Each structure stands twice: as C-alpha cells, then as structure tokens.
Coordinates of C-alpha atoms in Angstrom, one line a residue:
M5 CA 63.8 77.3 75.8
S6 CA 67.3 78.8 74.7
M7 CA 70.2 78.4 76.8
P8 CA 71.6 81.3 78.5
F9 CA 75.1 82.4 77.2
Y10 CA 77.7 81.5 79.7
V11 CA 81.3 83.0 79.9
S12 CA 83.6 81.5 82.5
P13 CA 84.5 83.9 85.4
E14 CA 88.3 83.4 84.4
Q15 CA 87.3 84.9 80.6
M16 CA 85.2 87.6 81.8
M17 CA 87.9 88.9 84.3
E18 CA 90.8 88.4 81.5
D19 CA 88.4 90.3 79.2
R20 CA 87.8 93.5 81.5
A21 CA 91.7 93.4 81.9
D22 CA 92.4 93.7 77.9
Y23 CA 89.9 96.1 77.7
A24 CA 91.5 98.3 80.7
R25 CA 95.0 98.0 79.8
K26 CA 94.2 98.7 76.1
G27 CA 92.5 101.9 77.2
I28 CA 95.6 102.5 79.2
A29 CA 97.8 101.9 76.5
R30 CA 96.6 104.9 74.3
G31 CA 97.7 107.3 76.8
R32 CA 100.8 109.0 77.2
A33 CA 103.1 107.8 79.9
L34 CA 104.0 109.4 83.3
I35 CA 107.1 108.8 85.5
A36 CA 107.2 109.4 89.0
V37 CA 110.9 109.5 90.7
S38 CA 112.8 110.1 94.5
F39 CA 115.4 112.7 93.9
K40 CA 117.5 114.6 96.5
K41 CA 114.9 116.6 98.0
G42 CA 111.3 115.0 97.6
I43 CA 109.7 113.3 94.4
L44 CA 109.6 114.4 90.8
I45 CA 106.5 113.5 88.7
V46 CA 106.8 114.0 84.9
A47 CA 104.3 113.4 82.6
E48 CA 103.7 114.0 79.1
N49 CA 100.6 116.7 78.4
P50 CA 99.9 118.9 76.1
S51 CA 97.2 120.4 77.4
N52 CA 97.6 123.1 79.9
T53 CA 93.6 122.8 81.7
L54 CA 93.6 119.3 82.1
H55 CA 96.0 118.1 84.8
K56 CA 97.5 114.4 85.2
V57 CA 99.0 115.6 88.8
S58 CA 97.6 117.3 91.6
E59 CA 97.6 118.1 95.0
I60 CA 95.8 115.6 97.5
Y61 CA 97.0 117.2 100.8
D62 CA 99.9 118.9 102.6
R63 CA 102.4 116.2 101.6
I64 CA 100.8 114.0 99.3
A65 CA 100.4 114.4 95.3
F66 CA 98.0 112.4 92.9
A67 CA 99.0 111.4 89.4
G68 CA 96.8 109.5 86.9
V69 CA 97.2 108.1 83.5
G70 CA 94.4 106.6 81.2
K71 CA 91.1 108.1 80.9
Y72 CA 90.7 111.4 82.4
N73 CA 87.2 111.9 83.4
E74 CA 88.1 108.7 85.3
F75 CA 91.3 109.3 87.1
D76 CA 89.7 112.9 88.2
Q77 CA 86.8 111.3 89.7
L78 CA 89.4 109.5 91.6
R79 CA 91.3 112.4 92.2
I80 CA 88.4 114.0 93.8
A81 CA 87.2 111.3 95.8
G82 CA 90.7 111.3 97.3
V83 CA 90.5 114.8 98.2
R84 CA 87.4 114.3 99.9
H85 CA 88.5 111.6 101.9
A86 CA 91.6 113.3 103.0
D87 CA 90.1 116.6 103.7
L88 CA 87.5 114.7 105.9
K89 CA 90.0 112.8 107.9
G90 CA 92.3 115.6 108.6
Y91 CA 89.3 117.8 110.1
S92 CA 87.9 114.9 112.1
F93 CA 90.9 113.9 113.2
S94 CA 94.5 115.6 112.7
R95 CA 96.0 116.4 109.6
D96 CA 99.2 114.1 110.5
D97 CA 96.8 111.2 110.2
V98 CA 96.3 111.7 106.8
D99 CA 98.8 109.5 104.8
A100 CA 99.4 108.1 101.3
R101 CA 99.1 104.4 102.4
S102 CA 95.5 104.6 103.7
L103 CA 94.6 106.8 100.6
A104 CA 96.2 103.7 98.6
N105 CA 94.2 101.3 100.2
Q106 CA 91.0 103.2 99.7
Y107 CA 91.5 103.6 95.9
A108 CA 92.3 99.8 95.8
Q109 CA 89.0 98.8 97.3
M110 CA 87.5 101.6 95.0
L111 CA 89.2 100.2 91.5
G112 CA 88.7 96.4 92.8
H113 CA 85.2 96.9 93.5
I114 CA 84.2 98.8 90.1
F115 CA 86.8 96.0 88.3
T116 CA 84.9 93.0 89.6
H117 CA 81.2 94.3 89.7
E118 CA 80.6 97.0 87.3
M119 CA 80.0 96.2 83.2
K120 CA 83.3 97.9 82.4
P121 CA 86.6 98.6 84.4
M122 CA 87.8 102.0 84.9
E123 CA 90.9 102.7 82.3
V124 CA 93.2 104.1 84.7
E125 CA 96.3 103.6 86.5
I126 CA 96.9 106.3 89.4
L127 CA 99.9 107.0 91.7
V128 CA 99.8 108.3 95.4
A129 CA 102.9 109.7 96.3
E130 CA 104.0 111.1 99.7
V131 CA 107.1 113.1 100.9
D132 CA 108.2 112.9 105.0
F133 CA 110.8 112.6 107.4
E134 CA 111.8 110.0 109.4
G135 CA 113.8 111.2 112.0
E136 CA 116.2 113.7 110.4
N137 CA 116.0 111.3 106.9
L138 CA 113.7 111.7 104.3
R139 CA 111.3 109.3 103.5
N140 CA 109.6 109.0 100.3
Q141 CA 106.3 106.9 99.5
M142 CA 104.9 105.8 96.3
F143 CA 101.9 103.6 95.7
H144 CA 101.0 102.7 92.2
I145 CA 97.3 101.3 91.9
L146 CA 96.4 99.5 88.5
Y147 CA 93.2 99.4 87.1
D148 CA 91.8 96.1 89.0
G149 CA 93.0 97.4 92.7
T150 CA 96.2 95.9 92.8
V151 CA 98.9 98.0 94.5
K152 CA 102.6 98.4 94.0
D153 CA 104.9 99.8 96.6
E154 CA 107.5 101.7 94.7
S155 CA 110.5 103.1 96.5
S156 CA 112.9 104.7 93.9
F157 CA 110.4 105.3 90.5
A158 CA 107.2 104.4 89.0
V159 CA 106.3 104.3 85.3
L160 CA 102.2 104.8 84.3
G161 CA 100.5 104.5 81.3
G162 CA 101.6 103.8 77.2
E163 CA 104.8 101.7 76.7
S164 CA 105.7 101.7 80.2
E165 CA 107.9 98.2 80.3
A166 CA 109.9 100.0 77.6
I167 CA 110.1 103.3 79.5
H168 CA 110.6 101.4 82.8
E169 CA 113.8 99.6 81.1
R170 CA 115.4 102.7 80.1
F171 CA 115.0 104.8 83.3
Q172 CA 116.2 101.8 85.1
T173 CA 119.5 102.5 83.4
L174 CA 119.4 106.0 84.0
F175 CA 118.6 106.0 87.5
K176 CA 120.7 106.8 90.7
N177 CA 119.8 107.4 94.2
N178 CA 119.9 111.2 95.1
M179 CA 120.0 112.8 91.9
P180 CA 119.8 116.8 91.9
L181 CA 115.9 118.1 90.6
K182 CA 118.0 118.9 87.0
R183 CA 119.1 115.6 86.6
A184 CA 116.1 113.8 87.6
L185 CA 114.2 116.0 85.2
N186 CA 116.7 115.3 82.5
V187 CA 116.4 111.5 82.6
S188 CA 113.1 111.2 83.1
I189 CA 112.7 113.1 80.1
D190 CA 115.6 111.0 78.0
A191 CA 113.6 107.8 79.0
L192 CA 110.3 109.0 78.0
T193 CA 111.3 109.9 74.5
D194 CA 114.4 107.4 74.0
G195 CA 116.3 110.4 73.0
E196 CA 114.3 110.0 69.3
R197 CA 112.2 113.1 69.9
D198 CA 112.3 116.3 71.6
I199 CA 109.3 117.4 73.9
E200 CA 108.8 120.9 74.0
P201 CA 108.2 122.2 77.7
D202 CA 104.7 123.1 77.1
D203 CA 104.0 119.6 76.2
L204 CA 105.4 118.5 79.7
E205 CA 103.4 118.5 82.8
V206 CA 106.2 118.5 85.7
A207 CA 105.5 118.6 89.7
E208 CA 107.4 118.5 92.8
L209 CA 106.9 117.1 96.0
S210 CA 109.8 118.9 98.4
I211 CA 110.7 119.0 101.9
E212 CA 111.9 122.6 101.0
N213 CA 108.4 123.9 100.0
G214 CA 106.8 123.3 103.6
R215 CA 104.0 122.3 104.9
R216 CA 102.1 122.0 101.4
A217 CA 104.6 120.4 99.6
F218 CA 103.4 120.3 96.1
R219 CA 104.9 122.7 93.6
R220 CA 103.6 122.7 90.0
I221 CA 106.6 123.7 87.8
A222 CA 106.1 126.2 85.2
A223 CA 107.3 125.9 81.6
S224 CA 109.7 128.4 81.8
E225 CA 111.4 126.8 84.8
I226 CA 111.2 123.5 82.5
Q227 CA 113.2 124.7 79.8
E228 CA 116.0 126.5 82.3
L229 CA 116.5 123.2 83.7
I230 CA 116.6 120.9 80.4
N231 CA 119.4 123.2 79.0

C-alpha cells in the first residue's frame, strides 16, 4: 500500500500565495489617492470595455487588478450586496467598511478551502462627510482576505512596491484633481514612458457630484488635465 502524498499546511498556503501573487504581478497597476474633493482612481487599462474601476453604490467605488473575470465576479457580488442592504434598511446603511469585510470573508474562504486562490487584489473606496469635514475611506483587500485600511493612497497590481515608493515622494495632502492625476501617472510610468489617455482608466468619487459621487473621466478630459 503506497503512502499518500503529504504537503504541510504551511507549504500549501505559501504555494497558494505565490501562485496568486504571480498572477497579480502580470497585471498593470492602479493607484487610488485622496485629493481635495474626494478620491481619484487611476489605472493603466488599454481596454475601453473591460473596466477595472466601477461604481458600487452612491458614494462607493470598486477597483480591481489581476484576473478580470475573477474581480468582476466580486464587483457583481458587491453591487448585489449593497442593493439588498440599501433596499432592506436604508441607503445610508451601505458603507465601504461592511462591504470590505464581506469581500475579505469571501476571499479568505476561497484562499483556504478552494484548490486555486483568486488572482486578484481589490479596493473599496468611499467618500463622505463627517460634520463639515471630508472623510475618505479606502480598503485594500488582498487575495487571501487580508484587509489594509488606507487613508491617503493605495497601490495595487504589478510593481506595486516600486510604484508605492515613487508615489510616496510625490504625494501631498489636498491636491487638486489635475495635480493628483499627473503625479499618479508619473508614479505609474517613472517618467520613462508616455501613456496615452486612451490607455488610462480614470474615475473620481467627488463630493461635487451629488448623491452618486462616482464619475468616469473621459479620455478627452484626461488629455486636458495632463497638458
């Protein structure tokens, strides 16, 4: 009788983490940053139809990097969760923190119980007021369900450590939209290559947009902002 093949739990988790990280690293990066009027999300994305950044609810946006079909499943699940909660209780009860916790539980369960982890990192961002002060929240959720609470900016995807270091030197509090967009592009490219507006996906969560704070920024407006 042959002995069954044994892999230690530690080695199994490490192999799954390596697999997920390699898949995510092949994708192009994304930056979310707090600016003067809300949160700006800038992603390298040459596709005009397969969006990395989307609206989840009134003041909440979703962004994902990695395998498109996997993070799009998560986006759809988030929209359904937010719609059900808003319908059952109140629109004000739908918030980024509870949504991030739901995503963390889903990704954590898949990472530990399924054969293959999801090759994704996602971001849930919310803009709101606390009294008269703007309150931004960003939750960066990793492939294994780990949640990072980011207050100023977050970097997801390939070469995230190098981009994070570059952006940290450029970031300033309360930047206007134009400045936030330009420093985000500089951090993504390291000043060594040009990105055409059509190869960028840019969206904002802004207090100036009313109840539905999410707005997708068109390539023509991006061109004006980066000139």
